[in-house]
Short mmCIF file of C-alpha atoms and ligand atoms in Angstrom, two decimals:
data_model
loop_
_atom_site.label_atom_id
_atom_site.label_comp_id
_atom_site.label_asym_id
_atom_site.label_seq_id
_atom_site.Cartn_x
_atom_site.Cartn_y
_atom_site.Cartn_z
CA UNK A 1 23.99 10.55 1.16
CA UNK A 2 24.86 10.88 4.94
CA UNK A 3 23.06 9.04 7.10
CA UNK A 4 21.93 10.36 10.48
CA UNK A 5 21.88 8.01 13.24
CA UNK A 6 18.35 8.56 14.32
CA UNK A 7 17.01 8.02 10.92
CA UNK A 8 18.28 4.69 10.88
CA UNK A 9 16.36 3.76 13.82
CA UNK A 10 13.37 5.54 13.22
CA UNK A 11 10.65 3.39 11.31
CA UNK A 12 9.51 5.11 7.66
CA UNK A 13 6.31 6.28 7.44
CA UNK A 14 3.48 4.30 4.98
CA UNK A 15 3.77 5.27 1.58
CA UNK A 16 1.52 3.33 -0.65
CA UNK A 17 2.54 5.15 -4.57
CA UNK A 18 4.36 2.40 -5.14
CA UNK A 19 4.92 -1.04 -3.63
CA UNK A 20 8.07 -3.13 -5.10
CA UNK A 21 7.56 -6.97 -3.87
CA UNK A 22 10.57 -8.36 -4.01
CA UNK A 23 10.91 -12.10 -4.83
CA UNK A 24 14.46 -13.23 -3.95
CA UNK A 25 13.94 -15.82 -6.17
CA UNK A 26 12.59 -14.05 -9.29
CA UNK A 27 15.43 -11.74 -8.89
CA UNK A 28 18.19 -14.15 -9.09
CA UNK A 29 18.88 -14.47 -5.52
CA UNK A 30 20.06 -12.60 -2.37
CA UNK A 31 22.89 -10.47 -3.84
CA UNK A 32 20.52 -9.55 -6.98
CA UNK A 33 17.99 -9.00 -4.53
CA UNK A 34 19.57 -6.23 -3.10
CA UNK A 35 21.01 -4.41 -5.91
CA UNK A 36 16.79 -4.85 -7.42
CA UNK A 37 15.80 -2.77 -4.65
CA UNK A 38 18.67 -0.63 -4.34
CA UNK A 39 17.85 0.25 -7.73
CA UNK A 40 13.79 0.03 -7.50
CA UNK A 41 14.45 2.69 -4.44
CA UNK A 42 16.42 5.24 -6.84
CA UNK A 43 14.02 5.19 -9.47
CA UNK A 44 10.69 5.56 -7.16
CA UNK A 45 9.88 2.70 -5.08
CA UNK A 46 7.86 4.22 -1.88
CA UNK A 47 7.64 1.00 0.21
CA UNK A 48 9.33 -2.76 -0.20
CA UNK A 49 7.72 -6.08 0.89
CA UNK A 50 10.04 -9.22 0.72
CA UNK A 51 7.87 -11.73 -0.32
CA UNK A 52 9.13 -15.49 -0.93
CA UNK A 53 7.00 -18.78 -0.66
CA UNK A 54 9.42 -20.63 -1.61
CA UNK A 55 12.61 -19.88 0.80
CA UNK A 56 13.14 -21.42 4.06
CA UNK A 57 13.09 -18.36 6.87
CA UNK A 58 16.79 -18.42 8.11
CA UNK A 59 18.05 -16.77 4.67
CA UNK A 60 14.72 -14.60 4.52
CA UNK A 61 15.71 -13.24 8.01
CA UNK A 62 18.98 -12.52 6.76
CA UNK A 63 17.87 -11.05 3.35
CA UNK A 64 15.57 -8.49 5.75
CA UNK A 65 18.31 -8.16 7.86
CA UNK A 66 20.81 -6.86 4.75
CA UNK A 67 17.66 -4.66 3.09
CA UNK A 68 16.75 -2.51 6.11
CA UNK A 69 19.95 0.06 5.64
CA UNK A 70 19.27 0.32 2.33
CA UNK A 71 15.39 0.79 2.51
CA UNK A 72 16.04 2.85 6.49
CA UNK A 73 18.69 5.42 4.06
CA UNK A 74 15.98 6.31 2.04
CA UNK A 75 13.48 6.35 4.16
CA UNK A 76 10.80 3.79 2.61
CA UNK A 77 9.26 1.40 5.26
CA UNK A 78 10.23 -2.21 4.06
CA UNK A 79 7.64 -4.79 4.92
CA UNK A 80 7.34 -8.96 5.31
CA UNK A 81 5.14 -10.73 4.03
CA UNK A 82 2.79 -13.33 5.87
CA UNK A 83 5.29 -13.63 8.84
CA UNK A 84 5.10 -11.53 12.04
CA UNK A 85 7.94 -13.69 13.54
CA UNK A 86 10.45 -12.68 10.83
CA UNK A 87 9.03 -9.23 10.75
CA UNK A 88 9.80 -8.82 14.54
CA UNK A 89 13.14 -10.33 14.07
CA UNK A 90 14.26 -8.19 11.49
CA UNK A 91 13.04 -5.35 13.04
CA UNK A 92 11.46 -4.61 9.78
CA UNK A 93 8.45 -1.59 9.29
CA UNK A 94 5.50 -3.77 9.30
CA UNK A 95 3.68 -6.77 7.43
CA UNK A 96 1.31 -7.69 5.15
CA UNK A 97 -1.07 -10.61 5.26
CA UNK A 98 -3.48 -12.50 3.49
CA UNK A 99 -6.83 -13.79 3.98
CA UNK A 100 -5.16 -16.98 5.27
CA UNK A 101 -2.75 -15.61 6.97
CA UNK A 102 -2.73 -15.05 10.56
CA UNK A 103 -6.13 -12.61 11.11
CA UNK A 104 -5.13 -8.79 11.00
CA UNK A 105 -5.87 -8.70 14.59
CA UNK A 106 -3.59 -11.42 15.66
CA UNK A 107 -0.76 -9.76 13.80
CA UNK A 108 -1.27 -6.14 15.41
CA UNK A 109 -1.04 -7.80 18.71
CA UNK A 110 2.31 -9.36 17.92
CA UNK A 111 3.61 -6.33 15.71
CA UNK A 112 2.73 -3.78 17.86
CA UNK A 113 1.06 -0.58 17.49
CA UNK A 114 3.73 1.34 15.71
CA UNK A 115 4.62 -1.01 12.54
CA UNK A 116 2.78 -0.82 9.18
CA UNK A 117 0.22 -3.33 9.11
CA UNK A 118 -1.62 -4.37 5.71
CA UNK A 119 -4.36 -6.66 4.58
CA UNK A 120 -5.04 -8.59 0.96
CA UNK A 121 -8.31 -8.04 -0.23
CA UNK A 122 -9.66 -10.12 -3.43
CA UNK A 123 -13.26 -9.67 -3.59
CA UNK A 124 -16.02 -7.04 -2.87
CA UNK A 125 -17.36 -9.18 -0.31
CA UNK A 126 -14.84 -8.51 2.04
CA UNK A 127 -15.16 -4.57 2.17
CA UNK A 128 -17.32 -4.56 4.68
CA UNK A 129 -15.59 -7.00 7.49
CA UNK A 130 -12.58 -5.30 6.44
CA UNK A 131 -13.78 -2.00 6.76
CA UNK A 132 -14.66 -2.84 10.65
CA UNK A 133 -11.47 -4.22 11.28
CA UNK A 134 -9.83 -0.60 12.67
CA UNK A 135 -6.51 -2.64 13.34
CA UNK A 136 -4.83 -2.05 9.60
CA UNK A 137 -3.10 0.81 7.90
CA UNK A 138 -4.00 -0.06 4.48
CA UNK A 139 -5.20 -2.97 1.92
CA UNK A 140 -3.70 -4.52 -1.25
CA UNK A 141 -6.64 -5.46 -3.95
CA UNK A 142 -6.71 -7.95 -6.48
CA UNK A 143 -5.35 -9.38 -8.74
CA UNK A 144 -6.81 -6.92 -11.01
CA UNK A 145 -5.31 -8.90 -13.95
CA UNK A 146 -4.06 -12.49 -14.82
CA UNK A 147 -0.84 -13.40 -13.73
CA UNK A 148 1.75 -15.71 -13.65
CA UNK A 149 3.70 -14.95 -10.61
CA UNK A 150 0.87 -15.90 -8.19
CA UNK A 151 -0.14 -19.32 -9.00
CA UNK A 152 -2.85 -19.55 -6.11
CA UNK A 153 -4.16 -15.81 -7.44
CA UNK A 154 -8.18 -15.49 -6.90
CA UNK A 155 -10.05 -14.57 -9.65
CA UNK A 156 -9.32 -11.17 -11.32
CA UNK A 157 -11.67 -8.31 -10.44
CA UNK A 158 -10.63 -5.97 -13.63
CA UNK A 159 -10.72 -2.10 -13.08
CA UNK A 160 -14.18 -2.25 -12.75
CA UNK A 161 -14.35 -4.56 -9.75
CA UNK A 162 -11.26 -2.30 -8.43
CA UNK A 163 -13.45 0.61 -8.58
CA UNK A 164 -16.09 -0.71 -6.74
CA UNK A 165 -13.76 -1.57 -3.74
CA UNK A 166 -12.06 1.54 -4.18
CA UNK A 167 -15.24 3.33 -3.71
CA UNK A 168 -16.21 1.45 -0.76
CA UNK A 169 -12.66 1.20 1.55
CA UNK A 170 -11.68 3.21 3.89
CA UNK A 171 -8.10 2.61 3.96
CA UNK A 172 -5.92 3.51 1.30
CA UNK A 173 -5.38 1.04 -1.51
CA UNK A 174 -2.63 -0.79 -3.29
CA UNK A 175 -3.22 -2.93 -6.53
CA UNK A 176 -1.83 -5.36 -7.65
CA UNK A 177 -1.62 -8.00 -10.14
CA UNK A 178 -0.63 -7.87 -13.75
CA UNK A 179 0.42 -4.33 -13.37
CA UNK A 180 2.76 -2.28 -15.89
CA UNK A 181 3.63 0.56 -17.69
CA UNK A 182 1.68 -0.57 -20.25
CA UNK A 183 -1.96 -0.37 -17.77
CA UNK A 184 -0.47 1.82 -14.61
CA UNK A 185 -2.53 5.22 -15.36
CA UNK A 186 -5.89 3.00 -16.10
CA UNK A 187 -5.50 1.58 -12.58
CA UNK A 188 -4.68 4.71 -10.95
CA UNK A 189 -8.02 6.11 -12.57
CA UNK A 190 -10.42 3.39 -10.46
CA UNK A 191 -9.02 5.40 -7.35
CA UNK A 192 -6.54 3.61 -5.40
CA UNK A 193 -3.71 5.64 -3.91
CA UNK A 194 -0.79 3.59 -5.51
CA UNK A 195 -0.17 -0.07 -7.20
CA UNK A 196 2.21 -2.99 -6.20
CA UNK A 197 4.74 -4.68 -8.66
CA UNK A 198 6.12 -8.05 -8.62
CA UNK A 199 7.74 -9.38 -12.36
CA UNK A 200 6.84 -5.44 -13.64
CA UNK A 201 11.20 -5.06 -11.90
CA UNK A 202 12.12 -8.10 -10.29
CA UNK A 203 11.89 -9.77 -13.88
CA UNK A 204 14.86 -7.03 -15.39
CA UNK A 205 18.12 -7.82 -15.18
CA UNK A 206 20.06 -4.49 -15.06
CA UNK A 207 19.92 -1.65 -12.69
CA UNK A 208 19.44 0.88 -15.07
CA UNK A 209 16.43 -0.80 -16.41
CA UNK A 210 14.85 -1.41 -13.25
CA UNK A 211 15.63 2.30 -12.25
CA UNK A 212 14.01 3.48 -15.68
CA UNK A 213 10.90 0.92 -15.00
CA UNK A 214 10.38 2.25 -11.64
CA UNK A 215 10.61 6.31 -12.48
CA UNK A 216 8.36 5.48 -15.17
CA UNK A 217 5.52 3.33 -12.71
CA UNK A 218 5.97 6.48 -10.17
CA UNK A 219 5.22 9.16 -12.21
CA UNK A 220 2.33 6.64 -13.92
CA UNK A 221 1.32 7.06 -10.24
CA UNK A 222 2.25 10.29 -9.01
CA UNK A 223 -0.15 12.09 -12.45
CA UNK A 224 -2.91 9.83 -12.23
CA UNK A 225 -3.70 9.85 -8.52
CA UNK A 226 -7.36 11.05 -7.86
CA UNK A 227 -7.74 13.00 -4.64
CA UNK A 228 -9.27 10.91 -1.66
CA UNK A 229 -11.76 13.37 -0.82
CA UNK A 230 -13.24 16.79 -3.04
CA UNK A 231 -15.56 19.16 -2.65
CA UNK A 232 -18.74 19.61 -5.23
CA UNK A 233 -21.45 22.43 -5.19
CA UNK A 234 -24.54 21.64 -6.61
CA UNK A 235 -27.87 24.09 -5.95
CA UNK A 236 -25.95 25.86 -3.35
CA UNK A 237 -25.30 23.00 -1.75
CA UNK A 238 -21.78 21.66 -0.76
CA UNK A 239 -21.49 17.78 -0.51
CA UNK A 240 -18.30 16.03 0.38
CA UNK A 241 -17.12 13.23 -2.55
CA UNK A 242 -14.92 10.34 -1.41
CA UNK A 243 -13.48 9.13 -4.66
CA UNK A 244 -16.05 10.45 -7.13
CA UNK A 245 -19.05 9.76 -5.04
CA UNK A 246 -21.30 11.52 -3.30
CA UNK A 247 -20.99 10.82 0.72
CA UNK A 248 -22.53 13.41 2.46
CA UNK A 249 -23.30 16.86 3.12
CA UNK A 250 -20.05 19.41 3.52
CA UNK A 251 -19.62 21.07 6.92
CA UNK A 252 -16.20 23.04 7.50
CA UNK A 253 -15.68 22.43 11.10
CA UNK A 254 -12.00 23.48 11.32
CA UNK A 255 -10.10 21.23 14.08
CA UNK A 256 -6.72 21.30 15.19
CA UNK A 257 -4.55 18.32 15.73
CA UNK A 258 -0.85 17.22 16.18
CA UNK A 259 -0.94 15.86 12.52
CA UNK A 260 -1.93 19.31 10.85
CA UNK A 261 -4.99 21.17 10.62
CA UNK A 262 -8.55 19.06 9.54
CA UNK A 263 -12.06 20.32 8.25
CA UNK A 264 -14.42 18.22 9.72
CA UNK A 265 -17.16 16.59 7.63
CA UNK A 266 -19.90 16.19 9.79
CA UNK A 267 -23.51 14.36 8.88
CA UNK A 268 -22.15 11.34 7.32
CA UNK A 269 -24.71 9.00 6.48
CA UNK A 270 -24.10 5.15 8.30
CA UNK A 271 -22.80 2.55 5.62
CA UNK A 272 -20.83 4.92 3.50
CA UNK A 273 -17.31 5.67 5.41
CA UNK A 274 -16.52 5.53 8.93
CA UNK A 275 -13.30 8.17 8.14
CA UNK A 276 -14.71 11.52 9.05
CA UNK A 277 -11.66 13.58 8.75
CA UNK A 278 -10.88 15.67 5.66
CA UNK A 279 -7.17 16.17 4.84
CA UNK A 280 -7.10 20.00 3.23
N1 LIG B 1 -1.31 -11.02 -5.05
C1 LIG B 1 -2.25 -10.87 -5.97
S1 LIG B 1 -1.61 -10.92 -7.54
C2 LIG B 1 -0.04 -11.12 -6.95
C3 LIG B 1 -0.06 -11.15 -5.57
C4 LIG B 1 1.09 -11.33 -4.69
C5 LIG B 1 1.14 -11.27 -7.84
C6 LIG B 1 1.51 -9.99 -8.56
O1 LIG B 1 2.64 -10.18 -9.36
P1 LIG B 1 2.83 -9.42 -10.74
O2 LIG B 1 4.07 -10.03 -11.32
O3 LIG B 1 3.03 -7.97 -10.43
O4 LIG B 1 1.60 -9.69 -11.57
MG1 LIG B 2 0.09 -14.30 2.69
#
């Protein structure tokens, strides 16, 4: 693949199908690391976060440092977790923190406008703060099932609990926790736009494993996806659906922007979504 200078400079854009977090550790250390997402990346991978709680943040720099030409030449944003400081350094695509982490608003500051920024969510209860935070580009929910590789992991919500938050978000969703091949299209039905892997490919040891593993998670992903928004007609009447349910009344007000062409939905109702564009 040739590589074209500006590419290499320019940051990925945010796509949440499918989220390898890469554990140094898990994977065997930083040489495996690299051929893991080398190998994640060719079979489907959309985005990389380098995750370790256990490794001191010289050799994490250094480990970002090595992974951004490889995640840069395929375009697919790679992202730190919990630290803006490394982030920065690295000049990696973004960051994603936790409840306990530095607050989402804090991190913007310090990450700037134009890197990815995302937010762990465990529990219904924090839709709604969430939801009024304006400052993130999208939200990883769970665990949806037990786990071993967290050992600090909140309860599990199950699909059911993912649902519900699906239904109620207004930024796009990851999920994560206990997630395979074996369970991939039953999360995808709850609604979120992609899942998040941990031991699902940093636990293989061979490249052509992990490659098969992730092809096989993408398209899990890429057939199962539900669209954000539809359209429904009932008695004449055309109502706009935001994941299966019913948000408000359908009004094609055609606007024009940089990003494409929109229909606006007007009328929406307060408490339901504060998104009021309509990707056609
Ligand atoms: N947050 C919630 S569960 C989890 C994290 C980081 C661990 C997911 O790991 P796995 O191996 O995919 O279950
Ligand atoms: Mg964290």
């Amino acid at each position: 693949m040739t590589i074209i200078a500006s590419d290499f400079w320019m940051r990925p854009p945010l796509n949440p199908a499918l989220c390898q977090i890469l554990d140094p550790l898990i994977c065997g250390g930083h040489k495996e690391a690299l051929k893991v997402a080398q190998a994640a990346i060719n079979g489907g991978v959309s985005m990389l976060q380098l995750r370790s709680k256990q490794m001191n943040k010289g050799p994490l720099l250094r480990l970002a440092q090595d992974l951004l030409p490889i995640t840069r030449r395929h375009r697919v944003p790679l992202l730190m977790n919990d630290h803006c400081d490394l982030a920065i350094a690295s000049d990696a695509d973004g960051v994603h923190v936790g409840q306990t982490d530095l607050p989402p608003t804090v991190a913007r500051q310090l990450v700037g406008d134009g890197a990815i920024l995302g937010l762990s969510i465990t529990s219904i209860e924090q839709v709604s703060q969430t939801n009024e935070l304006g400052c993130i580009d999208y939200v990883g929910v769970g665990p949806v099932f037990p786990t071993q590789t967290k050992r600090d992991a909140d309860p599990t919500i199950g699909l059911d609990g993912l649902n519900e938050i699906c239904r109620r978000i207004k930024y796009p969703t990851i999920a994560i926790g206990g997630i395979s091949i074996d369970n991939a299209a039953d999360v995808m039905a709850q609604g979120v736009d992609g899942i998040a892997v941990i031991s699902a490919i940093c636990s293989l040891n061979n490249a052509e494993q992990i490659e098969l593993t992730a092809s096989r998670l993408r398209s899990a992903v890429d057939s199962n996806i539900k669209p954000r928004y539809e359209k429904e007609t009932i008695g004449g009447r055309t109502y706009c659906k935001l994941r299966g349910e019913r948000i408000s009344y359908w009004r094609d007000v055609p606007l024009r922007t940089d990003r494409g062409n929109y229909n606006m939905v007007v009328e929406i109702p307060k408490d339901t979504i504060a998104r009021n564009e309509v990707g056609l």
